[in-house]
Short mmCIF file of C-alpha atoms and ligand atoms in Angstrom, two decimals:
data_model
loop_
_atom_site.label_atom_id
_atom_site.label_comp_id
_atom_site.label_asym_id
_atom_site.label_seq_id
_atom_site.Cartn_x
_atom_site.Cartn_y
_atom_site.Cartn_z
CA MET A 1367 -48.48 22.48 52.76
CA ASP A 1368 -47.21 21.92 56.32
CA ASP A 1369 -47.27 17.75 56.73
CA ASP A 1370 -45.25 17.77 53.18
CA GLU A 1371 -42.83 19.98 55.29
CA ASP A 1372 -42.30 17.61 58.49
CA LEU A 1373 -42.16 14.50 56.15
CA ASP A 1374 -38.99 16.26 54.60
CA GLU A 1375 -37.63 16.32 58.06
CA LEU A 1376 -38.11 12.94 59.08
CA LEU A 1377 -36.93 11.52 55.83
CA ASP A 1378 -33.59 13.75 55.80
CA GLU A 1379 -33.25 12.35 59.85
CA VAL A 1380 -33.84 8.83 58.55
CA GLU A 1381 -31.67 9.54 55.68
CA LYS A 1382 -28.43 10.60 58.01
CA LYS A 1383 -29.50 7.46 60.58
CA PHE A 1384 -29.70 4.60 58.46
CA CYS A 1385 -29.26 5.33 55.14
CA ARG A 1386 -25.49 6.98 54.60
CA ASN A 1387 -24.45 5.16 51.83
CA VAL A 1388 -27.61 4.36 49.76
CA SER A 1389 -29.52 6.22 47.34
CA VAL A 1390 -32.54 4.24 47.61
CA ALA A 1391 -33.42 7.46 50.36
CA ALA A 1392 -33.64 9.92 47.33
CA SER A 1393 -36.07 7.46 45.41
CA ALA A 1394 -38.23 7.27 48.11
CA ARG A 1395 -38.53 11.16 48.70
CA GLY A 1396 -39.55 11.46 45.72
CA GLY A 1397 -41.78 7.79 46.11
CA GLY A 1398 -43.60 8.90 49.13
CA THR A 1399 -43.17 6.97 52.23
CA SER A 1400 -46.17 8.64 53.89
CA GLU A 1401 -45.88 6.63 56.88
CA PRO A 1402 -43.36 7.28 60.11
CA GLY A 1403 -43.13 3.54 60.24
CA GLY A 1404 -42.09 3.14 56.72
CA ALA A 1405 -38.60 4.57 57.07
CA ARG A 1406 -37.64 1.84 59.25
CA ARG A 1407 -38.75 -0.58 57.14
CA LEU A 1408 -36.14 0.74 54.13
CA ARG A 1409 -33.65 -0.76 55.50
CA ASN A 1410 -34.55 -4.29 54.34
CA PRO A 1411 -35.01 -3.52 50.95
CA VAL A 1412 -31.53 -2.65 51.13
CA GLU A 1413 -29.90 -5.58 52.67
CA GLN A 1414 -31.63 -7.59 50.96
CA ILE A 1415 -30.29 -5.66 47.66
CA SER A 1416 -27.07 -5.82 48.61
CA SER A 1417 -27.15 -9.74 49.78
CA ILE A 1418 -28.82 -10.87 46.18
CA THR A 1419 -26.20 -9.61 44.65
CA GLU A 1420 -23.47 -11.12 46.63
CA ASP A 1421 -25.60 -14.74 45.91
CA ILE A 1422 -25.30 -13.82 42.61
CA ASP A 1423 -21.75 -13.13 41.84
CA GLU A 1424 -20.76 -15.84 44.01
CA LEU A 1425 -22.91 -18.03 41.90
CA LEU A 1426 -21.40 -16.59 38.34
CA GLU A 1427 -18.29 -17.60 39.74
CA GLU A 1428 -18.98 -21.28 39.84
CA LEU A 1429 -20.03 -20.63 36.76
CA VAL A 1430 -17.29 -19.69 35.30
CA ASP A 1431 -15.30 -22.46 36.92
CA GLU A 1432 -17.19 -24.71 36.00
CA HIS A 1433 -16.88 -23.59 32.76
CA GLY A 1434 -13.44 -22.89 32.24
CA GLY A 1435 -14.17 -19.16 32.03
CA PHE A 1436 -16.48 -17.47 29.77
CA HIS A 1437 -14.54 -17.44 26.77
CA GLN A 1438 -13.45 -20.49 26.17
CA SER A 1439 -16.64 -21.46 25.47
CA GLU A 1440 -16.65 -18.44 23.60
CA ARG A 1441 -14.49 -19.70 21.15
CA GLU A 1442 -15.07 -22.85 21.14
CA LYS A 1443 -18.43 -20.80 19.07
CA LEU A 1444 -16.02 -20.58 16.40
CA PRO A 1445 -16.18 -22.75 13.68
CA LYS A 1446 -12.74 -24.57 13.68
CA GLU A 1447 -9.99 -23.65 11.25
CA PRO A 1448 -6.13 -24.99 10.43
CA ARG A 1449 -4.30 -22.01 11.51
CA ALA A 1450 -1.37 -22.81 9.35
CA GLU A 1451 -2.52 -21.78 6.87
CA GLN A 1452 -2.87 -18.40 7.85
CA LYS A 1453 0.20 -17.63 8.56
CA PRO A 1454 1.36 -14.47 6.94
CA PRO A 1455 3.14 -15.59 3.88
CA SER A 1456 7.32 -13.80 4.90
CA GLN A 1457 6.95 -17.49 7.00
CA SER A 1458 6.42 -19.51 4.20
CA GLY A 1459 9.36 -19.39 2.33
CA GLY A 1460 9.08 -16.45 -0.03
CA ARG A 1461 6.90 -13.87 -1.01
CA LYS A 1462 5.83 -13.81 -4.83
CA CYS A 1463 5.27 -10.75 -7.38
CA CYS A 1464 1.91 -9.32 -7.62
CA PRO A 1465 1.76 -7.70 -10.26
CA VAL A 1466 4.84 -8.74 -11.81
CA PHE A 1467 7.93 -6.09 -13.17
CA VAL A 1468 10.23 -6.00 -15.36
CA GLY A 1469 12.61 -2.97 -16.50
CA GLY A 1470 15.98 -2.11 -16.90
CA CYS A 1471 18.68 -1.22 -15.03
CA SER A 1472 17.32 1.61 -13.08
CA VAL A 1473 14.03 0.16 -11.40
CA THR A 1474 15.50 -1.83 -8.68
CA ASN A 1475 15.20 -5.82 -8.56
CA GLY A 1476 12.94 -7.46 -5.39
CA VAL A 1477 9.81 -8.23 -4.53
CA GLY A 1478 7.20 -5.79 -6.46
CA THR A 1479 3.54 -4.71 -5.70
CA ALA A 1480 1.45 -1.94 -6.57
CA THR A 1481 3.33 0.25 -4.29
CA SER A 1482 6.57 -0.76 -5.27
CA LYS A 1483 7.19 -1.41 -8.10
CA ARG A 1484 10.62 -3.70 -8.47
CA SER A 1485 11.82 -5.51 -11.48
CA CYS A 1486 11.08 -9.83 -11.13
CA ASP A 1487 14.22 -11.17 -10.67
CA GLN A 1488 12.87 -14.63 -10.30
CA LEU A 1489 10.98 -14.74 -13.21
CA ARG A 1490 10.12 -18.55 -14.60
CA CYS A 1491 8.40 -19.58 -17.84
CA ILE A 1492 5.61 -21.56 -17.43
CA SER A 1493 5.95 -22.03 -21.05
CA CYS A 1494 8.87 -23.48 -21.62
CA ASP A 1495 9.67 -24.45 -17.80
CA PHE A 1496 13.47 -22.52 -17.76
CA ARG A 1497 14.44 -19.43 -15.66
CA VAL A 1498 14.41 -16.12 -17.15
CA LEU A 1499 17.95 -15.38 -17.72
CA MET A 1500 18.69 -11.43 -17.62
CA PHE A 1501 21.26 -9.23 -18.75
CA ASP A 1502 21.72 -5.74 -17.34
CA ASP A 1503 23.17 -2.99 -20.15
CA CYS A 1504 21.25 -5.11 -23.31
CA GLU A 1505 18.95 -5.40 -25.32
CA TRP A 1506 18.53 -7.63 -27.60
CA ASP A 1507 19.56 -7.88 -31.76
CA SER A 1508 16.45 -7.60 -34.11
CA SER A 1509 17.69 -11.20 -35.16
CA CYS A 1510 17.03 -12.56 -32.11
CA ASP A 1511 14.77 -15.68 -32.99
CA TYR A 1512 13.07 -18.69 -31.83
CA LEU A 1513 15.80 -21.70 -32.82
CA PHE A 1514 18.40 -18.98 -31.61
CA LEU A 1515 17.72 -19.35 -28.21
CA ARG A 1516 15.86 -23.27 -28.49
CA ASN A 1517 19.61 -23.69 -29.43
CA ASN A 1518 21.43 -21.80 -26.84
CA VAL A 1519 19.81 -20.77 -23.52
CA PRO A 1520 20.39 -21.77 -20.83
CA ASP A 1521 24.77 -21.01 -21.91
CA ARG A 1522 24.87 -17.51 -20.87
CA GLN A 1523 28.36 -16.81 -23.43
CA LYS A 1524 26.62 -18.21 -26.49
CA LEU A 1525 24.19 -16.13 -25.72
CA ARG A 1526 25.40 -12.83 -25.54
CA ALA A 1527 26.31 -13.54 -29.35
CA LYS A 1528 23.07 -11.73 -30.17
CA LEU A 1529 23.19 -9.10 -27.12
CA LYS A 1530 24.06 -5.47 -27.91
CA LYS A 1531 25.05 -3.22 -25.22
CA ARG A 1532 23.01 -0.68 -24.65
CA ARG A 1533 23.25 1.23 -21.34
CA GLY A 1534 20.01 1.01 -18.49
CA PHE A 1535 18.28 -1.47 -20.71
CA ARG A 1536 17.67 -5.07 -19.60
CA ALA A 1537 17.50 -8.15 -21.65
CA TYR A 1538 15.17 -10.65 -20.68
CA ALA A 1539 15.14 -14.17 -22.09
CA CYS A 1540 13.76 -18.47 -21.52
CA GLN A 1541 14.29 -20.89 -24.02
CA CYS A 1542 11.56 -19.85 -25.93
CA SER A 1543 10.66 -15.88 -25.97
CA TRP A 1544 13.06 -12.64 -25.09
CA PHE A 1545 12.09 -9.47 -24.21
CA SER A 1546 14.52 -6.33 -24.00
CA SER A 1547 13.55 -4.08 -21.26
CA SER A 1548 14.35 0.45 -22.38
CA SER A 1549 16.33 2.33 -20.20
CA SER A 1550 12.77 3.59 -18.64
CA SER A 1551 12.90 4.26 -14.97
CA GLU A 1552 9.20 3.09 -15.21
CA PRO A 1553 8.85 -1.27 -15.20
CA THR A 1554 6.39 -2.71 -17.30
CA ASP A 1555 4.21 -4.82 -15.76
CA LEU A 1556 4.27 -8.60 -17.25
CA ARG A 1557 0.12 -8.27 -18.25
CA VAL A 1558 0.67 -5.49 -20.81
CA GLN A 1559 2.75 -8.34 -22.76
CA PRO A 1560 0.44 -11.38 -22.26
CA GLN A 1561 3.02 -13.15 -25.24
CA LEU A 1562 5.59 -13.85 -22.22
CA ARG A 1563 4.40 -16.19 -20.12
CA TRP A 1564 6.52 -15.54 -17.44
CA VAL A 1565 5.70 -15.73 -13.84
CA CYS A 1566 7.03 -14.91 -10.36
CA GLY A 1567 9.00 -17.60 -8.82
CA LYS A 1568 9.04 -16.85 -5.35
CA HIS A 1569 11.65 -14.35 -3.29
CA GLN A 1570 13.40 -15.74 -0.65
CA ASP A 1571 13.65 -13.02 2.05
ZN1 LIG B 113 9.26 -11.73 -8.23
ZN1 LIG B 114 10.12 -19.68 -22.05
#
């Protein structure tokens, strides 16, 4: 036991003298540097380690300089895709409704989404290729038919012959089909009216 105490004292001394800011001294104590001369040898490995890490740092800096940085080489591994196609819709000249809604006058016009149900005011028919006309506070008379539309769209004045005033309603028509939205504040999803071949023709911001 006496020997151990002596060794501890010796190591403490060595610590104070040579290894002020090096943790190797602490681990050497546990590792058991048995001979007194061993403490002296501690210094060299520490110096070597620090000089090796400096060398590694320099080497890494050279590598980074030569290859233009690690981030660059990582980026080169990624597949090169044209970034133009990933532009947000607002920058590509208009937004489309999804889903597409139609509604009465109480429903706000605009770009419809699942969370923002607005009625589309940019409708186009993919069957007759006409723009869909809208008439606020109107509904179609029951006598309205395909031939009437065929002969009168897109003349708004002539179409009024078969429109009835109805507060809160909104009448829609292309050259081949027609629809009256009720005064309900809840708009109609066009998917539940499959006979209407109307799509959103894009909204300009
Ligand atoms: Zn729309
Ligand atoms: Zn049509």
